[in-house]
mmCIF file of C-alpha atoms in Angstrom:
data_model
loop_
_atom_site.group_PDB
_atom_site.id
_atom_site.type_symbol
_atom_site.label_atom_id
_atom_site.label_comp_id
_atom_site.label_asym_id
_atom_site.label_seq_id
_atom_site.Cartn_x
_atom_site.Cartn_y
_atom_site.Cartn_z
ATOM 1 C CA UNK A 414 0.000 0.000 0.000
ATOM 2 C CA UNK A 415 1.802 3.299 -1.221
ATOM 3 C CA UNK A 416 1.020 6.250 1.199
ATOM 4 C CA UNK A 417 1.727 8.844 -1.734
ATOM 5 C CA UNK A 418 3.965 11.334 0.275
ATOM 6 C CA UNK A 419 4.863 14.457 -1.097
ATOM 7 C CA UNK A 420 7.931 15.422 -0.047
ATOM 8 C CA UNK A 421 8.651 19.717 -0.509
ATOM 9 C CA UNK A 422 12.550 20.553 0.108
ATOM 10 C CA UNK A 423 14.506 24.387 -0.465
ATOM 11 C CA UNK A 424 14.613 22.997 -3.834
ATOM 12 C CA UNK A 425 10.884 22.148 -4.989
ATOM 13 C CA UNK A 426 8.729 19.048 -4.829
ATOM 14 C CA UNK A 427 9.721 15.803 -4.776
ATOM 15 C CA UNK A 428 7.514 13.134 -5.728
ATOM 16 C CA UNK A 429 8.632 9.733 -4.199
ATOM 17 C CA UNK A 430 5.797 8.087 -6.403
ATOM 18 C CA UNK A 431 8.169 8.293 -9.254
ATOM 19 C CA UNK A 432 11.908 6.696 -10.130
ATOM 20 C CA UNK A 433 13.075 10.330 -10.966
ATOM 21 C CA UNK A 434 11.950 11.908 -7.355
ATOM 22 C CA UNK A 435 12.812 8.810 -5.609
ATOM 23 C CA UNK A 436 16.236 8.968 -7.174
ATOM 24 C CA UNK A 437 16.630 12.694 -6.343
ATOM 25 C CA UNK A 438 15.313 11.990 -2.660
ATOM 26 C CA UNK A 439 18.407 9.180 -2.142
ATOM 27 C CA UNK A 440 20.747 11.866 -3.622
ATOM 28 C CA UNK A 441 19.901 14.616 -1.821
ATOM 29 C CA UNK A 442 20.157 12.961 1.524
ATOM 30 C CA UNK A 443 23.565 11.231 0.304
ATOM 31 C CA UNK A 444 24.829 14.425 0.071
ATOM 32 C CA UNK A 445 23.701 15.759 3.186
ATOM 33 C CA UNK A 446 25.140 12.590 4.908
ATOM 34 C CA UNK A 447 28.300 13.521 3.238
ATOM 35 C CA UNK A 448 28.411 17.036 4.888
ATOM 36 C CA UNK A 449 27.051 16.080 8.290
ATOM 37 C CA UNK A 450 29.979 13.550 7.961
ATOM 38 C CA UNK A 451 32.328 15.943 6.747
ATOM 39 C CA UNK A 452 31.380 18.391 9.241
ATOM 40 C CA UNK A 453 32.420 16.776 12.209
ATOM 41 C CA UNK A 454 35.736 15.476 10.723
ATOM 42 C CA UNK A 455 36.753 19.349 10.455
ATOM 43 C CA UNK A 456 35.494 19.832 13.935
ATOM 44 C CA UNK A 457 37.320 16.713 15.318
ATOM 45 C CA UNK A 458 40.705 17.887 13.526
ATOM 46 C CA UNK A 459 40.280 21.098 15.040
ATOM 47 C CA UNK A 460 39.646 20.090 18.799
ATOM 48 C CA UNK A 461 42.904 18.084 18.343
ATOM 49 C CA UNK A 462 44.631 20.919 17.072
ATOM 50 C CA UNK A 463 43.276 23.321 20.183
ATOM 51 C CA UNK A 464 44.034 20.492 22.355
ATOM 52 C CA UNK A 465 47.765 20.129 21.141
ATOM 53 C CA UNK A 466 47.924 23.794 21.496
ATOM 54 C CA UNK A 467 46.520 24.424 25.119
ATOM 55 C CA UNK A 468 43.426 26.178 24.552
ATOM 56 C CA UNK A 469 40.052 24.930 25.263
ATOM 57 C CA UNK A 470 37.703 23.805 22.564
ATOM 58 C CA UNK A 471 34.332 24.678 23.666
ATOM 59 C CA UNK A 472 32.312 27.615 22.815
ATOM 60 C CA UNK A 473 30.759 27.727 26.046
ATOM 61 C CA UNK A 474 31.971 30.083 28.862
ATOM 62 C CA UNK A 475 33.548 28.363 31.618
ATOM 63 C CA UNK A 476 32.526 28.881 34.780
ATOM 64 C CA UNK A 477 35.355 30.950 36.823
ATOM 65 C CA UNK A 478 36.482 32.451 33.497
ATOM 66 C CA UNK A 479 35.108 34.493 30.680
ATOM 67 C CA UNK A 480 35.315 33.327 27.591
ATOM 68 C CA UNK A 481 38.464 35.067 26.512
ATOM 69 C CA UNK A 482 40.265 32.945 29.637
ATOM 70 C CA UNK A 483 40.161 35.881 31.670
ATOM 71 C CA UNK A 484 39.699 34.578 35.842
ATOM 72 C CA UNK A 485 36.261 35.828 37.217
ATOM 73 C CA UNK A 486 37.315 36.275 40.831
ATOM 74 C CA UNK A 487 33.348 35.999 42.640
ATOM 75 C CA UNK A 488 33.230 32.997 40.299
ATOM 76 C CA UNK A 489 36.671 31.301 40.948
ATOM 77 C CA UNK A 490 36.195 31.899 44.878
ATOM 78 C CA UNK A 491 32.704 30.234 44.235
ATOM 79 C CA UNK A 492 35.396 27.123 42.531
ATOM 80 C CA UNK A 493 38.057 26.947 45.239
ATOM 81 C CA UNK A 494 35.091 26.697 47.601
ATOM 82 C CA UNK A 495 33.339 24.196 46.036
ATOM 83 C CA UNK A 496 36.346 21.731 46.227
ATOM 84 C CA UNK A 497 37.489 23.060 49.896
ATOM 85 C CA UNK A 498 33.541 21.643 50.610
ATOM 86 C CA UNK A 499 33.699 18.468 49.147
ATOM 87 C CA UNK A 500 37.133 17.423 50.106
ATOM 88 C CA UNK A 501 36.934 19.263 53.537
ATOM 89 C CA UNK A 502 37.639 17.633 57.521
ATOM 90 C CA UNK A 503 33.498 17.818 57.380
ATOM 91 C CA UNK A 504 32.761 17.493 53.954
ATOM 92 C CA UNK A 505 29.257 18.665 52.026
ATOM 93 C CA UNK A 506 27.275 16.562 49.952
ATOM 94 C CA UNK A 507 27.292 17.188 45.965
ATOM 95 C CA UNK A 508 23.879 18.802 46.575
ATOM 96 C CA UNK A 509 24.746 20.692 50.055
ATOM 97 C CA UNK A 510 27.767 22.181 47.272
ATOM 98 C CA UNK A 511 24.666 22.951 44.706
ATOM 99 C CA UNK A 512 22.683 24.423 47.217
ATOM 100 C CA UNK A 513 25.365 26.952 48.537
ATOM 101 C CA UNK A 514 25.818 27.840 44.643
ATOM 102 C CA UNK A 515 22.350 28.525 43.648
ATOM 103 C CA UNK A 516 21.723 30.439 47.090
ATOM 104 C CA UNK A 517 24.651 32.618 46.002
ATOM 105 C CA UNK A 518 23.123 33.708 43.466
ATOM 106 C CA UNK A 519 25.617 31.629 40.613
ATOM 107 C CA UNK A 520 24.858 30.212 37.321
ATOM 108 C CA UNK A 521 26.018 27.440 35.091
ATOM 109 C CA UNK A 522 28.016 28.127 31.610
ATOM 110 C CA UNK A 523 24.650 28.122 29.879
ATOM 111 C CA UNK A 524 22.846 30.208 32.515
ATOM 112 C CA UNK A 525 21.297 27.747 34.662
ATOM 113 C CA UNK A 526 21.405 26.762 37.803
ATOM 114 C CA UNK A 527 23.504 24.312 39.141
ATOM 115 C CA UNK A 528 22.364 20.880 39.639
ATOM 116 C CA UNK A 529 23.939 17.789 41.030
ATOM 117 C CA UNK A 530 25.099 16.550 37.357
ATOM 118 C CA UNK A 531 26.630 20.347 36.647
ATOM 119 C CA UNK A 532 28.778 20.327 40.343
ATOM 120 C CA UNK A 533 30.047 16.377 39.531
ATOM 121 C CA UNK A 534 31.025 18.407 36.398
ATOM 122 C CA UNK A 535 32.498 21.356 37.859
ATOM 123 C CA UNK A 536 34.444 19.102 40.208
ATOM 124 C CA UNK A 537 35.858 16.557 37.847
ATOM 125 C CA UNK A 538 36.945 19.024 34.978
ATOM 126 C CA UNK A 539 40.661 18.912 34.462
ATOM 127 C CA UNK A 540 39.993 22.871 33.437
ATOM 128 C CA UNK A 541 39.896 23.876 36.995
ATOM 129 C CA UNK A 542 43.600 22.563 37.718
ATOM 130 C CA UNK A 543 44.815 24.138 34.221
ATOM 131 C CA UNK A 544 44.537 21.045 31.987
ATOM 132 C CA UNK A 545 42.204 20.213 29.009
ATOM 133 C CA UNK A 546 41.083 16.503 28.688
ATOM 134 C CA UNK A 547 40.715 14.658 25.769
ATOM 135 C CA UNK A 548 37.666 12.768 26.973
ATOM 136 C CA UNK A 549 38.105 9.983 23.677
ATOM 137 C CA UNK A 550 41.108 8.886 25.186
ATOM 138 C CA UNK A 551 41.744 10.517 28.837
ATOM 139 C CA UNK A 552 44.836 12.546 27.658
ATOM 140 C CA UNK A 553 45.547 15.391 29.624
ATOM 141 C CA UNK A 554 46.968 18.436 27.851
ATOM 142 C CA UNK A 555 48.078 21.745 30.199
ATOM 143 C CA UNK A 556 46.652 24.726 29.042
ATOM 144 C CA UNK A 557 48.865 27.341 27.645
ATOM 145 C CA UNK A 558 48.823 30.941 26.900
ATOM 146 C CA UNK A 559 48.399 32.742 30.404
ATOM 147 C CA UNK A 560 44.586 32.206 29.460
ATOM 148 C CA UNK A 561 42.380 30.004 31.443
ATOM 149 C CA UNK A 562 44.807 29.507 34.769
ATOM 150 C CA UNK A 563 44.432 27.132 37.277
ATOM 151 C CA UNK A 564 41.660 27.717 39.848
ATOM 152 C CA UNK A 565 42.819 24.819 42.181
ATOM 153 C CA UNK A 566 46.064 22.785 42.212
ATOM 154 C CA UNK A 567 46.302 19.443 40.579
ATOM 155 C CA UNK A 568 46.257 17.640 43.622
ATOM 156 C CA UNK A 569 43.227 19.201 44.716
ATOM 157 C CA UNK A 570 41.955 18.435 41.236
ATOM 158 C CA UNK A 571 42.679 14.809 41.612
ATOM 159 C CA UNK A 572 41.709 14.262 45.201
ATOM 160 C CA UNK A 573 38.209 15.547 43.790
ATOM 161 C CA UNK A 574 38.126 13.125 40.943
ATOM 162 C CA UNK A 575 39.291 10.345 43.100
ATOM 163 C CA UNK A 576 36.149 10.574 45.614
ATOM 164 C CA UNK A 577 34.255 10.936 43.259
ATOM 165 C CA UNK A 578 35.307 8.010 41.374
ATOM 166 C CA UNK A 579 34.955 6.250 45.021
ATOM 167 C CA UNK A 580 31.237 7.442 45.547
ATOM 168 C CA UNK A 581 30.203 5.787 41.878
ATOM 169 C CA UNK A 582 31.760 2.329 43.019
ATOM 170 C CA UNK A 583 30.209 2.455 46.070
ATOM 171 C CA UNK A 584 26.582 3.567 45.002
ATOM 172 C CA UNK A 585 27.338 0.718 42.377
ATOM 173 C CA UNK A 586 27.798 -2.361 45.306
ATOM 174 C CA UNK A 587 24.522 -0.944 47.275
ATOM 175 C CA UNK A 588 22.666 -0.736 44.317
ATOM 176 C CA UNK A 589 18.895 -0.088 45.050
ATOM 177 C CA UNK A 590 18.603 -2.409 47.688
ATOM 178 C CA UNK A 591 16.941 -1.106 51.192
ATOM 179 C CA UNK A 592 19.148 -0.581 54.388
ATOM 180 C CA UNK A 593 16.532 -2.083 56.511
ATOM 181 C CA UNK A 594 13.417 -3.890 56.501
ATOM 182 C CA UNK A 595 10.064 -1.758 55.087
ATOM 183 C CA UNK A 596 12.615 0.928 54.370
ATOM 184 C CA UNK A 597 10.325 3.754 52.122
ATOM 185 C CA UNK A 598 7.077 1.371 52.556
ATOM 186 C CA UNK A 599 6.398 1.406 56.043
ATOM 187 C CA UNK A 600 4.937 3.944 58.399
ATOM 188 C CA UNK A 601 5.775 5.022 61.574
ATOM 189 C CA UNK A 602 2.976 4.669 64.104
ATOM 190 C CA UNK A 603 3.561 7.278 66.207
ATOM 191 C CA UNK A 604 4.354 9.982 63.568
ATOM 192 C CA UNK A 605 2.648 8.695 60.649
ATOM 193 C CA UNK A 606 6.077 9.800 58.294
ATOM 194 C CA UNK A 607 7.624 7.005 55.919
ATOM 195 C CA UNK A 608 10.156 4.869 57.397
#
């Protein structure tokens, strides 16, 4: 059963009921495969390339930085106390860290505000201890320039990583199983809240 579809493009009509506009159809999207494809070639040659030479490939502003590499010092403070927090003698959870942020009054690189995936973020990227990673294949490369420097030492940096590396395996072995008994399904009788 044909479903006679019409299809309109930038460059007229295409009939799919016929050889001619089904032929034209497979072309045009051949060629648009071709410069999807070729698209993202450029763009991975050219990360590489801004890798190799120390400067960050995004287009996005970083947060502690404008997007020229300049330091923003309310933002980098906001940084250095983000990882003082979570590696501290009483540390704060991920989302005490998000709450401090969004009661300050911060944003993420797009505007937002921060959530529990965008501090794991901030606290893992390689950025903050003046390296850019090359996520493919876990190369780090320093920055260079004087643009973008470090926010927090590498140490700091890596102490970060490492915990956080730590609370994935852990939250992996305890999976979703319950603590205790009726944990989340029962009641208490006195209070009435959930167990």
């Amino acid at each position: 059963m044909g479903l006679c579809l019409r299809v309109v493009s930038s460059h007229g009509g295409i009939d799919l009921a016929t050889a001619d506009g089904e032929s034209r159809a497979t072309m045009l999207a051949a060629i648009a495969q071709f410069e999807t494809r070729r698209k993202a070639e450029r763009q991975v040659r050219s990360n590489a390339r801004k890798r190799e030479e120390g400067i960050p490939a995004s287009t996005w502003k970083a947060f502690g930085w404008t997007k020229e590499g300049e330091r923003i010092d309310e933002e980098a403070e906001a940084v250095e106390k983000a990882f003082r927090s979570f590696l501290g003698d009483k540390p704060l959870s991920i989302r005490g860290i998000r709450d401090d942020l969004n009661k300050d009054g911060h944003k993420t690189a797009r505007g937002s505000e921060f959530s529990v995936d965008a501090v794991r973020y901030l606290l893992a990227n390689p950025m903050y201890a003046g390296y850019i990673k090359h996520y493919k294949t876990g190369e780090l490369y320093p920055v260079q320039g004087g643009k973008f420097p470090p926010i927090v030492s590498e140490q700091t940096w890596r102490a970060a990583v490492l915990k956080l590396e730590d609370n994935v395996r852990r939250a992996a072995k305890q999976g979703n199983q319950p603590k205790y008994l009726l944990s989340t399904i029962g009641l208490c009788g006195k209070c009435g809240a959930t167990l």
